[in-house]
GROMACS .gro file of C-alpha atoms in nm:
model
  200
    1MET     CA    1   0.000   0.000   0.000
    2ILE     CA    2   0.136   0.341  -0.101
    3SER     CA    3   0.024   0.569   0.181
    4ARG     CA    4   0.237   0.883   0.140
    5LEU     CA    5   0.465   1.035  -0.123
    6THR     CA    6   0.736   1.298  -0.083
    7GLY     CA    7   0.922   1.437  -0.380
    8ILE     CA    8   0.928   1.713  -0.641
    9LEU     CA    9   0.610   1.829  -0.809
   10ALA     CA   10   0.705   1.759  -1.170
   11ALA     CA   11   0.377   1.856  -1.335
   12LYS     CA   12   0.020   1.951  -1.253
   13ARG     CA   13  -0.279   1.967  -1.480
   14ALA     CA   14  -0.611   1.936  -1.297
   15PRO     CA   15  -0.716   1.690  -1.181
   16GLN     CA   16  -0.384   1.506  -1.216
   17ILE     CA   17  -0.036   1.570  -1.078
   18LEU     CA   18   0.303   1.405  -1.128
   19ILE     CA   19   0.548   1.366  -0.840
   20ASP     CA   20   0.913   1.277  -0.897
   21CYS     CA   21   1.031   1.064  -0.605
   22ASN     CA   22   1.405   1.006  -0.650
   23GLY     CA   23   1.371   0.955  -1.024
   24VAL     CA   24   1.044   0.757  -1.013
   25GLY     CA   25   0.735   0.944  -1.132
   26TYR     CA   26   0.402   0.883  -0.960
   27GLU     CA   27   0.080   1.010  -1.114
   28ALA     CA   28  -0.211   1.089  -0.883
   29ASP     CA   29  -0.558   1.231  -0.923
   30VAL     CA   30  -0.649   1.503  -0.674
   31SER     CA   31  -0.955   1.702  -0.576
   32MET     CA   32  -0.967   2.071  -0.665
   33THR     CA   33  -0.946   2.145  -0.292
   34THR     CA   34  -0.605   1.977  -0.287
   35TYR     CA   35  -0.507   2.116  -0.628
   36TYR     CA   36  -0.541   2.478  -0.513
   37GLN     CA   37  -0.311   2.406  -0.218
   38LEU     CA   38  -0.030   2.267  -0.433
   39PRO     CA   39   0.305   2.448  -0.457
   40GLU     CA   40   0.455   2.556  -0.787
   41VAL     CA   41   0.599   2.297  -1.027
   42GLY     CA   42   0.958   2.219  -0.928
   43GLU     CA   43   0.898   2.259  -0.556
   44GLN     CA   44   0.898   1.982  -0.297
   45ILE     CA   45   0.565   1.828  -0.206
   46SER     CA   46   0.438   1.568   0.038
   47ILE     CA   47   0.092   1.419  -0.002
   48TRP     CA   48  -0.116   1.144   0.153
   49THR     CA   49  -0.238   0.884  -0.095
   50HIS     CA   50  -0.503   0.620  -0.142
   51LEU     CA   51  -0.437   0.332  -0.381
   52LEU     CA   52  -0.731   0.226  -0.597
   53VAL     CA   53  -0.696  -0.131  -0.719
   54LYS     CA   54  -0.909  -0.249  -1.011
   55ASP     CA   55  -0.887  -0.557  -1.231
   56ASP     CA   56  -0.724  -0.362  -1.512
   57SER     CA   57  -0.542  -0.081  -1.332
   58HIS     CA   58  -0.386   0.061  -1.016
   59SER     CA   59  -0.425   0.434  -0.958
   60LEU     CA   60  -0.339   0.682  -0.684
   61ILE     CA   61  -0.555   0.952  -0.530
   62GLY     CA   62  -0.361   1.231  -0.357
   63PHE     CA   63  -0.453   1.455  -0.064
   64THR     CA   64  -0.270   1.743   0.104
   65GLY     CA   65  -0.419   1.645   0.440
   66GLU     CA   66  -0.490   1.316   0.613
   67ASP     CA   67  -0.839   1.438   0.710
   68GLU     CA   68  -0.936   1.476   0.344
   69ARG     CA   69  -0.814   1.122   0.276
   70LYS     CA   70  -1.013   0.996   0.573
   71LEU     CA   71  -1.330   1.157   0.437
   72PHE     CA   72  -1.262   1.017   0.089
   73ARG     CA   73  -1.233   0.666   0.231
   74GLN     CA   74  -1.556   0.707   0.425
   75LEU     CA   75  -1.740   0.842   0.121
   76ILE     CA   76  -1.646   0.556  -0.109
   77ARG     CA   77  -1.791   0.311   0.143
   78ILE     CA   78  -2.136   0.463   0.091
   79ASN     CA   79  -2.356   0.278  -0.155
   80GLY     CA   80  -2.365   0.464  -0.486
   81VAL     CA   81  -2.066   0.687  -0.411
   82GLY     CA   82  -1.759   0.582  -0.606
   83PRO     CA   83  -1.412   0.740  -0.623
   84LYS     CA   84  -1.513   0.979  -0.901
   85MET     CA   85  -1.812   1.115  -0.709
   86ALA     CA   86  -1.608   1.134  -0.387
   87LEU     CA   87  -1.347   1.348  -0.566
   88THR     CA   88  -1.624   1.568  -0.707
   89ILE     CA   89  -1.757   1.623  -0.356
   90LEU     CA   90  -1.410   1.706  -0.222
   91SER     CA   91  -1.350   1.942  -0.514
   92GLY     CA   92  -1.642   2.160  -0.409
   93ILE     CA   93  -1.618   2.134  -0.031
   94ASP     CA   94  -1.346   2.040   0.216
   95ASP     CA   95  -1.372   1.793   0.503
   96ARG     CA   96  -1.461   2.056   0.766
   97GLN     CA   97  -1.725   2.221   0.545
   98PHE     CA   98  -1.871   1.881   0.462
   99ALA     CA   99  -1.897   1.799   0.832
  100ILE     CA  100  -2.078   2.126   0.896
  101CYS     CA  101  -2.323   2.050   0.613
  102VAL     CA  102  -2.397   1.712   0.768
  103ALA     CA  103  -2.432   1.862   1.116
  104ASN     CA  104  -2.675   2.124   0.982
  105ASN     CA  105  -2.863   1.878   0.755
  106ASP     CA  106  -2.780   2.118   0.472
  107VAL     CA  107  -2.911   1.922   0.174
  108ALA     CA  108  -2.930   2.238  -0.038
  109MET     CA  109  -2.557   2.306  -0.009
  110LEU     CA  110  -2.464   1.951  -0.105
  111THR     CA  111  -2.694   1.955  -0.408
  112ARG     CA  112  -2.497   2.253  -0.542
  113LEU     CA  113  -2.208   2.015  -0.602
  114PRO     CA  114  -2.194   1.876  -0.959
  115GLY     CA  115  -2.368   1.539  -0.993
  116ILE     CA  116  -2.516   1.541  -0.642
  117GLY     CA  117  -2.895   1.517  -0.645
  118LYS     CA  118  -3.131   1.555  -0.351
  119LYS     CA  119  -3.154   1.182  -0.280
  120THR     CA  120  -2.776   1.141  -0.287
  121ALA     CA  121  -2.731   1.444  -0.060
  122GLU     CA  122  -2.984   1.305   0.188
  123ARG     CA  123  -2.811   0.966   0.183
  124LEU     CA  124  -2.473   1.131   0.245
  125ILE     CA  125  -2.609   1.315   0.548
  126ILE     CA  126  -2.772   1.003   0.692
  127GLU     CA  127  -2.469   0.780   0.632
  128MET     CA  128  -2.216   1.033   0.761
  129ARG     CA  129  -2.409   1.169   1.060
  130ASP     CA  130  -2.249   0.931   1.310
  131LYS     CA  131  -1.902   1.009   1.172
  132ILE     CA  132  -1.913   1.386   1.223
  133GLU     CA  133  -1.693   1.394   1.531
  134THR     CA  134  -1.416   1.203   1.353
  135LEU     CA  135  -1.420   1.465   1.076
  136LEU     CA  136  -1.416   1.759   1.315
  137GLY     CA  137  -1.158   1.613   1.552
  138ASP     CA  138  -1.187   1.750   1.905
  139MET     CA  139  -1.394   2.052   1.801
  140PRO     CA  140  -1.775   2.011   1.820
  141ALA     CA  141  -1.975   2.101   1.509
  142GLN     CA  142  -2.155   2.377   1.701
  143GLN     CA  143  -1.824   2.544   1.789
  144VAL     CA  144  -1.699   2.528   1.432
  145ALA     CA  145  -2.022   2.673   1.299
  146ALA     CA  146  -2.010   2.956   1.552
  147ASP     CA  147  -1.653   3.051   1.469
  148GLY     CA  148  -1.704   3.355   1.246
  149HIS     CA  149  -1.346   3.378   1.120
  150SER     CA  150  -1.344   3.008   1.036
  151VAL     CA  151  -1.678   3.041   0.855
  152ILE     CA  152  -1.552   3.328   0.640
  153SER     CA  153  -1.221   3.164   0.549
  154GLU     CA  154  -1.390   2.832   0.474
  155ALA     CA  155  -1.650   3.002   0.255
  156ILE     CA  156  -1.381   3.183   0.055
  157GLU     CA  157  -1.180   2.862   0.010
  158ALA     CA  158  -1.491   2.673  -0.101
  159LEU     CA  159  -1.572   2.934  -0.366
  160GLN     CA  160  -1.213   2.911  -0.492
  161ALA     CA  161  -1.253   2.532  -0.511
  162LEU     CA  162  -1.563   2.588  -0.722
  163GLY     CA  163  -1.352   2.784  -0.970
  164TYR     CA  164  -1.378   3.147  -0.856
  165LYS     CA  165  -1.061   3.357  -0.844
  166PRO     CA  166  -0.943   3.451  -0.490
  167VAL     CA  167  -1.025   3.819  -0.536
  168ASP     CA  168  -1.372   3.736  -0.674
  169ALA     CA  169  -1.440   3.489  -0.392
  170GLU     CA  170  -1.347   3.749  -0.129
  171ARG     CA  171  -1.565   4.010  -0.300
  172MET     CA  172  -1.862   3.771  -0.311
  173ILE     CA  173  -1.830   3.686   0.059
  174SER     CA  174  -1.790   4.051   0.153
  175ARG     CA  175  -2.105   4.136  -0.044
  176ALA     CA  176  -2.296   3.854   0.127
  177GLN     CA  177  -2.190   3.979   0.471
  178GLN     CA  178  -2.321   4.325   0.387
  179GLN     CA  179  -2.670   4.179   0.348
  180GLY     CA  180  -2.699   4.204   0.726
  181GLU     CA  181  -2.789   3.839   0.788
  182THR     CA  182  -2.619   3.620   1.048
  183HIS     CA  183  -2.434   3.325   0.898
  184SER     CA  184  -2.377   3.041   1.146
  185SER     CA  185  -2.206   2.817   0.893
  186ALA     CA  186  -1.988   2.843   0.585
  187SER     CA  187  -2.259   2.674   0.380
  188GLN     CA  188  -2.510   2.949   0.464
  189LEU     CA  189  -2.257   3.219   0.376
  190ILE     CA  190  -2.169   3.048   0.048
  191LYS     CA  191  -2.538   3.013  -0.039
  192GLN     CA  192  -2.595   3.384   0.027
  193ALA     CA  193  -2.288   3.477  -0.179
  194LEU     CA  194  -2.404   3.267  -0.476
  195GLN     CA  195  -2.757   3.401  -0.457
  196ALA     CA  196  -2.628   3.759  -0.449
  197THR     CA  197  -2.412   3.689  -0.754
  198VAL     CA  198  -2.706   3.546  -0.950
  199LYS     CA  199  -2.910   3.861  -0.878
  200LEU     CA  200  -2.640   4.089  -1.023
   0.00000   0.00000   0.00000
């Protein structure tokens, strides 16, 4: 089992990266959440990995954090959620934001992710509800949701993962905050930001 790789980032073209480990190149697929955290090509990198074994191929999935890998492994155990869908989920929302969605039963936020319908979102919440604490670590979901700074930074990162430029993501969140509503979770703030953008 290949669990971790450390080497030089030789190439990156979403959703795939190439890592040179002492002259041996390893290709890995990554979520957009991980992709946006990658260093520049030529710099050293260390990622956690999950090895997918099929009858006709072996492939690696890479993660910048062990928590993201943990969530990926939990997601692919859910009926109807394969590696491709799990990566799609992690490309639009990180492990902490996903946990908050589950804690808040936020079906609407999950259905904003590509390929995730209402039934799938509801199944994800039901299946993952008893695993929330492992995703949040020692911090209760209520505390994370109430942490305003964390909510804002998570919302901005999530918008970047969805493809918005950093400056645009910050502007969208700032505009949403000016609406005067209280946002107890990143998902609520993101929803407000997207709705405000649609109205423009």
